[in-house]
Coordinates of C-alpha atoms in Angstrom, one line a residue:
M1 CA 87.2 104.0 128.3
A2 CA 88.8 104.1 125.0
G3 CA 86.1 106.0 123.1
P4 CA 82.9 106.2 121.5
I5 CA 83.2 102.7 120.2
P6 CA 82.5 100.4 122.8
D7 CA 85.3 98.3 123.5
V8 CA 84.2 94.9 124.5
N9 CA 87.3 93.0 125.5
G10 CA 87.9 89.6 127.5
S11 CA 87.3 86.0 127.3
A12 CA 83.9 84.5 127.1
E13 CA 83.2 82.9 130.6
I14 CA 80.6 80.6 131.1
T15 CA 78.9 79.1 134.1
A16 CA 76.1 76.5 134.0
E17 CA 73.6 75.4 136.5
P18 CA 70.7 73.0 136.7
N19 CA 67.5 75.1 135.7
S20 CA 69.6 78.4 135.0
Q21 CA 70.5 80.1 131.9
S22 CA 74.0 79.6 130.9
R23 CA 76.0 83.2 131.3
L24 CA 78.1 84.3 128.6
V25 CA 80.1 87.2 129.6
M26 CA 80.5 88.3 126.1
A27 CA 78.2 89.0 123.2
P28 CA 79.8 90.5 120.3
P29 CA 78.3 93.3 118.4
G30 CA 78.9 91.8 115.0
R31 CA 78.1 88.2 115.2
D32 CA 76.1 86.8 112.6
A33 CA 74.7 83.6 114.2
G34 CA 71.2 84.2 113.9
D35 CA 69.0 85.4 116.5
D36 CA 70.4 84.6 119.8
T37 CA 68.9 84.5 123.4
D38 CA 70.1 86.7 126.0
S39 CA 73.8 85.7 126.5
G40 CA 74.4 87.4 129.7
A41 CA 76.9 90.0 130.5
L42 CA 78.9 92.0 127.9
L43 CA 82.2 93.4 129.2
S44 CA 84.2 96.3 128.1
S45 CA 87.9 95.1 128.6
S46 CA 89.6 92.3 130.0
N47 CA 92.3 89.9 129.8
I48 CA 91.9 87.3 126.9
G49 CA 92.3 84.0 128.4
K50 CA 91.1 80.7 127.8
N51 CA 87.3 79.9 128.7
P52 CA 87.3 78.0 132.0
E53 CA 85.8 74.6 131.6
V54 CA 82.7 73.8 133.5
F55 CA 81.4 70.5 134.8
P56 CA 78.4 69.5 132.7
E57 CA 74.9 69.4 134.4
K58 CA 72.3 66.9 133.1
N59 CA 70.6 68.3 129.8
V60 CA 72.8 71.8 129.9
P61 CA 75.4 72.2 127.4
T62 CA 78.5 73.4 128.8
V63 CA 81.4 75.5 126.8
V64 CA 84.9 75.8 126.9
D65 CA 87.9 77.5 124.9
A66 CA 89.2 74.9 122.7
T67 CA 91.3 76.7 120.1
G68 CA 94.4 74.8 120.6
S69 CA 94.9 71.6 118.1
L70 CA 92.6 68.9 118.3
P71 CA 93.4 65.2 117.9
D72 CA 92.0 63.7 114.4
S73 CA 89.3 61.3 114.7
D74 CA 87.2 59.5 112.1
E75 CA 84.2 61.5 113.1
D76 CA 85.8 64.9 113.0
G77 CA 84.1 67.1 111.0
R78 CA 80.8 65.6 110.5
V79 CA 77.5 67.5 111.5
A80 CA 76.5 66.9 114.9
T81 CA 72.9 65.5 115.8
E82 CA 70.2 67.2 117.8
D83 CA 71.3 64.9 120.9
E84 CA 74.9 65.7 120.4
V85 CA 74.5 69.5 120.2
R86 CA 72.3 69.2 123.5
D87 CA 74.6 66.7 125.6
L88 CA 78.1 67.3 124.6
L89 CA 80.5 69.8 125.3
H90 CA 80.6 73.1 123.1
V91 CA 83.9 74.5 122.1
V92 CA 85.5 77.0 120.0
D93 CA 86.3 76.1 116.4
R94 CA 89.5 76.5 114.3
I95 CA 89.7 80.0 113.1
P96 CA 91.0 80.7 109.5
A97 CA 94.1 83.0 109.3
R98 CA 92.3 85.2 106.8
L99 CA 90.1 86.3 109.6
W100 CA 92.8 87.6 111.8
V101 CA 94.1 89.5 109.1
A102 CA 90.7 91.2 108.7
C103 CA 91.0 92.1 112.6
I104 CA 94.1 93.6 112.0
A105 CA 92.4 96.1 109.5
G106 CA 90.0 97.1 111.9
I107 CA 92.5 97.3 114.8
L108 CA 94.8 99.5 113.0
E109 CA 91.8 101.7 112.0
R110 CA 90.8 102.2 115.6
F111 CA 94.5 103.1 116.5
V112 CA 94.3 106.0 113.6
W113 CA 91.0 107.3 115.1
Y114 CA 92.2 107.6 118.7
G115 CA 95.5 108.7 117.8
A116 CA 94.1 111.5 115.5
T117 CA 91.4 112.8 117.9
A118 CA 93.5 112.6 121.3
P119 CA 95.5 115.8 120.5
L120 CA 92.4 117.4 118.7
Q121 CA 90.9 119.6 121.4
N122 CA 94.3 121.1 122.5
Y123 CA 95.2 121.8 118.7
L124 CA 91.9 123.8 118.2
Q125 CA 91.3 125.4 121.5
N126 CA 94.9 126.9 122.6
A127 CA 97.3 129.1 120.9
T128 CA 100.8 128.3 120.5
G129 CA 103.3 129.5 123.4
G130 CA 101.2 128.6 126.4
E131 CA 101.5 126.2 129.2
V132 CA 99.3 123.7 127.4
P133 CA 100.3 122.9 123.8
G134 CA 97.8 124.5 121.1
A135 CA 98.1 125.7 117.5
L136 CA 94.9 127.4 116.2
G137 CA 93.7 129.3 119.5
L138 CA 89.9 129.1 118.8
H139 CA 88.9 128.7 122.6
Q140 CA 87.2 126.2 124.3
A141 CA 83.6 126.7 122.9
T142 CA 84.5 126.5 119.2
A143 CA 87.1 123.7 119.6
S144 CA 84.4 121.5 121.6
N145 CA 81.9 122.4 118.8
I146 CA 84.5 121.2 116.2
V147 CA 85.3 118.0 118.2
N148 CA 81.3 117.3 118.6
V149 CA 80.7 117.8 114.9
L150 CA 83.6 115.6 114.0
I151 CA 82.1 112.8 116.5
I152 CA 78.5 113.5 115.2
G153 CA 79.5 112.8 111.6
S154 CA 81.5 109.6 112.5
Y155 CA 78.2 108.0 114.2
I156 CA 75.6 109.2 111.7
M157 CA 77.9 108.1 108.6
P158 CA 77.1 104.4 109.7
V159 CA 73.5 104.7 108.6
P160 CA 74.1 105.8 105.0
A161 CA 77.2 103.6 104.7
A162 CA 75.1 100.7 105.7
V163 CA 72.4 101.7 103.2
I164 CA 75.5 102.1 100.4
A165 CA 76.7 98.7 101.4
D166 CA 73.7 96.7 101.6
S167 CA 72.3 98.4 98.6
F168 CA 75.1 99.1 95.9
L169 CA 78.6 98.4 96.8
G170 CA 78.8 95.5 99.3
R171 CA 80.8 95.5 102.4
Y172 CA 84.2 94.7 101.1
K173 CA 84.1 97.8 98.6
T174 CA 82.4 100.1 101.1
M175 CA 85.2 99.1 103.8
L176 CA 88.0 99.5 101.0
Y177 CA 86.8 102.9 99.9
S178 CA 86.2 104.5 103.4
A179 CA 89.6 103.3 104.4
I180 CA 91.1 105.2 101.5
I181 CA 89.1 108.1 102.6
E182 CA 90.2 108.1 106.3
A183 CA 93.9 107.6 105.1
M184 CA 93.5 110.8 103.0
G185 CA 92.2 112.8 106.0
A186 CA 94.8 111.8 108.2
T187 CA 97.4 112.8 105.6
I188 CA 95.9 116.2 105.2
L189 CA 95.7 116.5 109.2
F190 CA 99.5 115.8 109.2
A191 CA 100.6 117.9 106.4
T192 CA 98.7 121.0 107.8
S193 CA 100.1 120.5 111.3
L194 CA 103.6 121.2 110.1
P195 CA 104.9 124.5 111.9
V196 CA 105.4 126.1 108.5
T197 CA 102.0 125.3 107.3
I198 CA 100.6 126.5 110.8
H199 CA 102.4 129.6 110.3
E200 CA 101.4 130.4 106.7
G201 CA 97.6 130.0 108.1
A202 CA 96.8 126.8 106.3
A203 CA 96.1 125.0 109.7
L204 CA 92.3 126.0 109.9
G205 CA 91.1 124.8 106.5
G206 CA 93.1 121.7 106.8
V207 CA 91.6 120.6 109.9
I208 CA 88.3 121.0 108.7
A209 CA 89.0 119.2 105.7
S210 CA 90.6 116.4 107.4
C211 CA 87.6 116.1 110.1
V212 CA 85.1 115.7 107.1
L213 CA 87.1 113.0 105.6
L214 CA 87.7 111.2 108.9
A215 CA 84.4 111.7 109.9
V216 CA 83.1 109.8 106.5
G217 CA 85.9 107.2 106.5
S218 CA 85.9 106.1 109.8
G219 CA 82.2 106.0 110.2
A220 CA 81.7 103.9 107.1
F221 CA 84.6 101.8 108.1
K222 CA 83.6 101.0 111.5
T223 CA 80.0 99.9 110.6
T224 CA 81.2 97.3 107.7
V225 CA 84.3 96.0 109.3
V226 CA 82.5 94.3 112.3
P227 CA 80.2 92.2 110.3
F228 CA 83.0 91.8 107.6
I229 CA 85.2 90.2 110.1
A230 CA 82.4 87.4 111.0
D231 CA 82.0 86.9 107.0
Q232 CA 85.5 85.3 106.9
Y233 CA 84.2 82.3 109.3
D234 CA 81.8 80.7 107.3
E235 CA 81.1 77.6 109.2
T236 CA 77.3 77.6 110.1
E237 CA 77.0 74.1 111.4
F238 CA 77.6 72.4 114.8
R239 CA 80.3 69.8 114.1
I240 CA 81.9 66.8 116.1
Q241 CA 85.6 67.2 116.9
T242 CA 87.8 65.2 119.3
G243 CA 89.0 66.9 122.2
K244 CA 92.6 67.3 123.8
K245 CA 91.4 64.5 126.1
G246 CA 90.0 62.2 123.5
E247 CA 86.4 63.2 124.3
R248 CA 83.8 64.1 121.7
V249 CA 83.0 67.7 121.5
V250 CA 80.9 70.1 119.3
T251 CA 82.0 73.1 117.8
S252 CA 79.9 76.0 118.1
R253 CA 79.7 79.1 115.6
E254 CA 78.2 81.4 118.5
L255 CA 81.3 80.6 120.8
T256 CA 83.8 80.7 117.8
I257 CA 82.4 84.4 116.9
T258 CA 82.3 85.3 120.7
Y259 CA 86.0 84.3 121.0
I260 CA 87.0 86.3 118.0
Y261 CA 85.4 89.3 118.8
N262 CA 86.9 89.0 122.5
V263 CA 90.2 89.1 120.9
F264 CA 89.3 92.1 118.4
Y265 CA 88.0 94.3 120.9
W266 CA 90.7 93.6 123.6
A267 CA 93.3 94.6 120.8
I268 CA 91.6 97.7 120.3
N269 CA 91.6 98.6 124.0
V270 CA 95.6 97.9 123.7
V271 CA 95.9 100.1 120.8
G272 CA 93.6 102.7 122.3
F273 CA 95.8 102.9 125.0
V274 CA 98.8 103.4 123.0
A275 CA 97.1 105.9 120.9
D276 CA 96.0 108.0 123.9
A277 CA 99.9 108.6 124.6
T278 CA 100.3 110.7 121.3
P279 CA 99.7 113.7 123.6
L280 CA 103.2 113.0 124.7
L281 CA 104.6 113.8 121.3
E282 CA 102.4 116.8 120.9
R283 CA 103.7 118.3 124.3
Y284 CA 107.5 117.6 123.8
V285 CA 107.8 117.2 120.1
G286 CA 105.0 118.6 118.1
F287 CA 101.4 118.3 116.7
W288 CA 103.0 117.3 113.4
L289 CA 104.6 114.1 114.7
A290 CA 101.4 113.3 116.9
Y291 CA 99.5 113.3 113.6
L292 CA 102.3 111.7 111.5
I293 CA 102.1 108.3 113.1
P294 CA 98.2 107.9 112.5
C295 CA 98.6 108.8 109.1
C296 CA 101.4 106.2 108.5
V297 CA 99.3 103.5 110.3
M298 CA 96.3 104.3 108.2
W299 CA 98.1 103.8 105.0
L300 CA 99.5 100.4 106.3
A301 CA 95.8 99.2 107.3
L302 CA 95.0 99.2 103.5
I303 CA 97.3 96.2 103.2
P304 CA 95.3 93.5 105.2
V305 CA 92.2 95.1 103.7
L306 CA 93.5 94.2 100.2
L307 CA 94.6 90.6 101.5
V308 CA 91.3 89.3 102.7
R309 CA 88.6 88.3 100.4
A310 CA 85.3 89.9 99.6
S311 CA 82.2 87.9 100.9
P312 CA 79.0 88.3 98.8
T313 CA 76.2 89.8 100.7
S314 CA 72.7 90.3 99.9
S315 CA 70.8 93.6 99.3
I316 CA 67.8 94.0 101.5
M317 CA 67.4 97.9 101.7
P318 CA 65.6 98.7 98.5
Q319 CA 62.8 96.0 99.5
A320 CA 62.9 97.4 103.4
V321 CA 62.7 101.2 102.0
A322 CA 59.6 100.1 99.7
A323 CA 58.1 98.2 102.8
M324 CA 58.0 101.1 104.9
R325 CA 56.7 103.4 102.2
C326 CA 53.8 100.7 102.1
A327 CA 53.5 101.0 105.9
I328 CA 53.3 104.9 105.8
S329 CA 50.8 104.9 103.1
G330 CA 48.9 102.4 105.0
G331 CA 48.6 104.3 108.4
F332 CA 52.2 104.0 109.7
R333 CA 51.3 100.1 110.3
M334 CA 53.7 97.6 109.2
D335 CA 51.1 95.1 108.8
A336 CA 49.7 97.4 106.2
A337 CA 52.8 96.5 104.1
K338 CA 52.3 92.5 104.2
A339 CA 51.7 90.8 101.0
E340 CA 47.9 90.1 101.5
A341 CA 47.2 93.5 102.5
Q342 CA 48.9 95.0 99.5
L343 CA 47.0 92.6 97.3
R344 CA 43.8 94.0 98.2
H345 CA 44.8 97.1 96.9
G346 CA 46.0 95.2 93.7
R347 CA 49.7 95.3 94.3
V348 CA 52.1 92.4 94.4
V349 CA 55.1 92.9 96.6
P350 CA 58.4 90.8 96.5
W351 CA 58.8 90.4 100.3
T352 CA 57.2 87.8 102.6
D353 CA 55.3 88.2 105.9
S354 CA 58.3 87.1 107.7
F355 CA 60.3 89.9 106.1
I356 CA 57.8 92.6 107.3
E357 CA 58.0 91.0 111.0
D358 CA 61.7 91.5 110.9
I359 CA 61.4 95.2 110.2
K360 CA 58.6 95.3 113.1
R361 CA 61.3 93.5 115.5
S362 CA 63.8 96.1 114.3
L363 CA 61.8 99.1 115.0
L364 CA 60.7 97.7 118.7
T365 CA 64.5 97.4 119.2
C366 CA 65.0 101.2 118.4
R367 CA 62.5 102.1 121.1
V368 CA 65.1 101.1 124.2
L369 CA 68.1 102.5 122.1
L370 CA 66.2 106.1 122.1
L371 CA 67.6 107.0 125.6
F372 CA 71.0 106.5 124.7
P373 CA 71.8 109.8 123.2
I374 CA 71.6 111.3 126.6
H375 CA 74.0 108.6 127.9
W376 CA 76.2 109.5 125.0
L377 CA 76.0 113.1 125.7
C378 CA 77.5 112.7 129.0
Y379 CA 80.1 109.9 128.1
N380 CA 81.3 111.9 125.4
Q381 CA 82.5 114.7 127.7
T382 CA 85.6 112.7 127.9
F383 CA 86.9 113.6 124.3
N384 CA 86.3 117.8 125.0
N385 CA 85.5 119.4 127.9
L386 CA 87.1 117.1 130.7
I387 CA 90.3 117.7 128.6
S388 CA 89.7 121.2 129.1
Q389 CA 89.0 120.9 132.7
A390 CA 92.1 119.0 132.8
G391 CA 94.2 122.0 131.5
Q392 CA 93.0 124.2 134.3
M393 CA 94.2 121.8 137.1
V394 CA 97.8 121.1 138.0
T395 CA 99.0 118.4 135.9
Y396 CA 102.6 117.7 137.0
G397 CA 104.0 117.7 133.7
I398 CA 101.3 115.3 132.3
P399 CA 99.7 116.4 128.9
N400 CA 95.9 117.5 130.0
D401 CA 94.8 115.4 127.0
M402 CA 96.5 112.3 128.1
M403 CA 94.6 112.2 131.3
K404 CA 91.6 110.0 129.5
I405 CA 94.1 107.2 129.3
A406 CA 92.9 106.5 132.9
G407 CA 89.5 105.4 131.4
A408 CA 91.4 102.7 129.3
L409 CA 93.6 101.4 132.4
S410 CA 90.2 101.7 134.4
G411 CA 88.3 99.4 132.0
I412 CA 91.4 96.9 131.8
I413 CA 91.1 96.7 135.7
V414 CA 87.4 96.7 136.4
A415 CA 86.5 94.2 133.5
P416 CA 88.0 90.9 134.6
I417 CA 86.7 91.8 138.2
I418 CA 83.3 91.9 136.8
Q419 CA 83.6 89.0 134.6
K420 CA 85.2 86.6 136.8
G421 CA 83.6 88.0 139.9
L422 CA 80.4 89.6 139.6
Y423 CA 78.9 87.6 137.1
P424 CA 79.6 84.0 138.0
Y425 CA 78.7 85.1 141.8
L426 CA 75.3 86.2 140.5
T427 CA 74.8 83.1 138.2
K428 CA 75.7 80.7 141.0
R429 CA 73.1 82.3 143.0
K430 CA 70.6 82.4 140.3
V431 CA 70.4 86.2 140.4
E432 CA 69.4 87.6 136.9
F433 CA 71.2 90.5 135.8
R434 CA 69.6 90.9 132.2
P435 CA 70.2 93.6 129.6
I436 CA 68.0 96.3 131.0
A437 CA 69.3 95.8 134.5
R438 CA 72.6 96.1 133.4
M439 CA 72.0 99.3 131.2
T440 CA 70.3 100.9 134.1
V441 CA 72.9 100.3 136.3
G442 CA 75.4 101.8 133.7
F443 CA 73.2 105.0 133.4
A444 CA 73.1 105.5 137.1
I445 CA 77.0 104.9 137.7
L446 CA 77.5 107.6 134.7
T447 CA 75.2 109.9 136.4
L448 CA 76.8 109.7 139.4
S449 CA 80.3 110.7 137.4
M450 CA 78.4 113.6 136.1
V451 CA 77.6 114.9 139.6
Y452 CA 81.4 114.3 140.6
T453 CA 82.5 116.2 137.8
A454 CA 80.3 119.2 138.6
V455 CA 81.9 118.9 142.1
I456 CA 85.5 119.0 140.9
Q457 CA 84.8 121.8 138.5
K458 CA 83.3 123.8 141.4
L459 CA 86.5 123.0 143.4
I460 CA 88.5 124.5 140.3
Y461 CA 86.7 127.7 140.6
K462 CA 87.3 127.9 144.3
A463 CA 91.0 127.5 144.0
G464 CA 93.8 130.2 143.1
P465 CA 95.2 132.0 141.3
C466 CA 92.6 132.6 138.8
Y467 CA 89.4 131.2 140.4
E468 CA 86.3 131.4 138.1
A469 CA 88.7 132.4 135.2
P470 CA 91.6 129.8 135.1
L471 CA 94.3 130.7 133.0
A472 CA 92.9 133.9 132.1
C473 CA 94.0 136.3 135.0
S474 CA 97.3 138.2 135.2
D475 CA 98.2 135.9 138.0
S476 CA 98.6 133.0 135.6
H477 CA 101.7 134.7 133.9
G478 CA 100.4 134.3 130.2
S479 CA 98.2 131.2 130.7
T480 CA 100.9 129.0 132.4
V481 CA 99.8 129.0 136.0
P482 CA 96.8 126.6 136.5
N483 CA 94.2 126.9 139.3
Q484 CA 96.1 125.0 142.4
I485 CA 94.1 121.7 142.3
S486 CA 95.5 118.3 141.2
V487 CA 94.6 116.9 138.0
F488 CA 94.2 113.3 139.7
L489 CA 91.0 114.4 141.2
Q490 CA 89.7 113.4 137.7
I491 CA 90.4 109.8 138.0
P492 CA 87.2 108.8 139.6
I493 CA 85.2 110.4 136.5
Y494 CA 87.2 107.9 134.2
F495 CA 86.9 105.0 136.6
G496 CA 83.0 105.6 136.6
G497 CA 83.0 106.0 132.7
A498 CA 84.5 102.4 132.6
L499 CA 82.4 100.7 134.8
A500 CA 79.3 102.5 132.7
E501 CA 81.0 101.1 129.6
V502 CA 81.1 97.7 131.1
F503 CA 77.4 97.6 132.3
C504 CA 75.7 100.0 129.7
L505 CA 77.5 100.8 126.2
T506 CA 78.3 97.2 125.7
T507 CA 75.2 95.7 126.7
G508 CA 73.6 98.3 124.3
T509 CA 75.6 97.1 121.4
E510 CA 74.6 93.3 122.5
Y511 CA 71.0 94.5 122.7
A512 CA 71.1 96.2 119.4
Y513 CA 72.7 92.8 117.9
N514 CA 70.6 90.1 119.4
H515 CA 67.4 91.9 118.9
A516 CA 68.0 92.6 115.3
P517 CA 66.8 90.2 112.6
K518 CA 69.5 88.3 111.1
S519 CA 68.9 90.3 107.7
M520 CA 69.0 93.4 109.4
K521 CA 72.2 93.4 111.8
T522 CA 74.3 95.5 109.9
L523 CA 71.6 98.2 109.6
M524 CA 70.8 97.9 113.4
Q525 CA 74.5 98.3 114.2
A526 CA 74.6 101.5 112.4
M527 CA 71.2 102.7 114.1
W528 CA 73.0 102.0 117.4
L529 CA 75.9 103.9 116.3
A530 CA 73.8 106.7 115.2
M531 CA 72.6 107.2 119.1
A532 CA 76.3 108.5 119.7
G533 CA 75.7 110.9 116.7
L534 CA 72.7 112.3 118.1
G535 CA 74.0 112.4 121.7
T536 CA 76.8 114.6 120.3
C537 CA 74.1 116.7 118.4
L538 CA 72.6 117.4 121.7
A539 CA 76.0 118.8 123.1
L540 CA 75.6 121.4 120.9
V541 CA 72.8 122.7 122.7
F542 CA 75.1 123.4 125.5
T543 CA 77.7 125.6 123.7
P544 CA 76.6 128.7 125.5
L545 CA 77.5 126.7 129.1
T546 CA 80.9 125.4 127.7
K547 CA 82.8 128.3 129.3
D548 CA 83.9 129.7 132.6
P549 CA 82.4 130.3 134.7
H550 CA 79.0 128.5 133.7
L551 CA 80.8 124.6 133.6
V552 CA 79.4 123.7 137.0
V553 CA 76.0 124.6 135.8
M554 CA 76.4 122.6 132.4
Y555 CA 77.6 119.5 134.3
A556 CA 75.0 119.7 136.8
I557 CA 72.4 119.8 133.9
L558 CA 74.0 116.8 132.4
A559 CA 73.6 114.9 135.6
G560 CA 69.9 115.8 135.8
L561 CA 69.1 114.6 132.6
L562 CA 70.7 111.5 132.7
G563 CA 69.3 110.7 136.0
G564 CA 65.8 111.2 134.6
A565 CA 66.8 109.0 131.7
T566 CA 67.8 106.2 134.2
V567 CA 64.7 106.2 135.9
L568 CA 62.7 106.2 132.4
L569 CA 64.7 103.2 131.1
W570 CA 63.9 101.3 134.2
V571 CA 60.2 102.3 134.4
L572 CA 59.6 102.0 130.8
F573 CA 61.3 98.7 129.5
R574 CA 62.1 96.7 133.0
H575 CA 59.2 94.3 131.6
L576 CA 61.4 93.4 128.6
D577 CA 64.0 91.6 130.9
K578 CA 60.8 89.7 132.7
A579 CA 59.4 88.9 129.1
K580 CA 62.7 87.4 128.1
H581 CA 63.0 85.4 131.2
D582 CA 59.3 84.1 130.7
A583 CA 59.9 83.3 127.1
E584 CA 62.8 81.1 128.2

């Protein structure tokens, strides 16, 4: 559970059976291969390996990972016929080196985000000289609010960034400028975390300025880098190649993009795991060193950004905004924006009816996503209140803000089990596990995690020496003696979060991408990310409860809200899974 960014890792694993849909365990958030059918289960983190070859059934295309060198043939490279696409084995195409360079830029930026935010709660909340490292001493509620605002900004910024990228600058320039902005934010954070600047009182102003720059830079960068990576692979046709054993195979853009994003998100989980170790530097050296490393890495990330090529992108936003304006004036009906309807009012519009249908599909997709802010509200507890909770427990010398590394580790463990065990098992038995069902399971698991979190907080309040005032009584000897309960009791919370990430968050990314029109996939990804920002906005409502002894009540309310959202998700939208099945 590396962070709000869903970390989708692992290799695409496919099984095929007669009269059953092929199940892709991966469906990347940034593919641009047209409108896909449900590609099955989407995973959070697993080992990258070769996709297993599957014995082909009659009239069912099968898929393997064929990224190795392919023997030359006279037919190599020609466009495959419809019969060949249907009958031959589908493989991953050769991937240009420039694409991996673009991936490196995205991977380094994620390291910077995780490395900069991992120590932030302690940096803001605690004062210097205590058992738990700190600098500003703003206390838990204020520190949590600042962290929440940072997350809100980073997940709402993708929407205006997508508009700017699609309407004015293009993806490449937006990505470049946002990388520079984020690097400036990391630099200010490092400079104002030096002991001398903290002593001179410059730390608070510095952290506020750096949070603004980090939110703007990271939000704009992550909404453009994912489709930009796909821009570097420009093959759109199925083409004939000769396989390793001399057989004819067909290269697939869909599988190639899937493989690319498998590697990309697996690497993100690896750097996230490493970045979550920065609290060790915070604890044993100082915040300045913990922030120096992300600062240097962000400036290095500019190198691969400058090395890759800019890909042309078309601007649809002006027309989309104009069409929405026509729909609103026509009684909030998108059909009122169609060319024929506008012609009756004496207006000639530049868009086609299919463009209006694309907008309608995007709006319908947003209905399912509207329940996700509650999910993000609970999921984001990892980045503030759970860190504070660990600080109230016996940590055995482990920095309290390093405990969330258990989430990334849990994801690495559970994802391969689900990918290579659960999904193939269900597919072979023709048990459908479609997106709404998977997301409902993710909601339910995170609900149970919130219930368990409330139980742990209750146990903390029942333990001495300070009971309902952890680290705040005289027996804590200057906030150095926590309540005597083991921090390892938090591990199931992170394990549940990792499961929820596999079943829910990555599936939400898949759903937003696959159900968005081809011309609006970047914007829909921005809307999906904005749901996380709205969830963090909801967290601000709970500010009065983010202090002792009210935390048990807060976690109980969160569990109740998410439980209700779980029921609504299944009751309101389960028919979409059935509709997908009937359409196939």
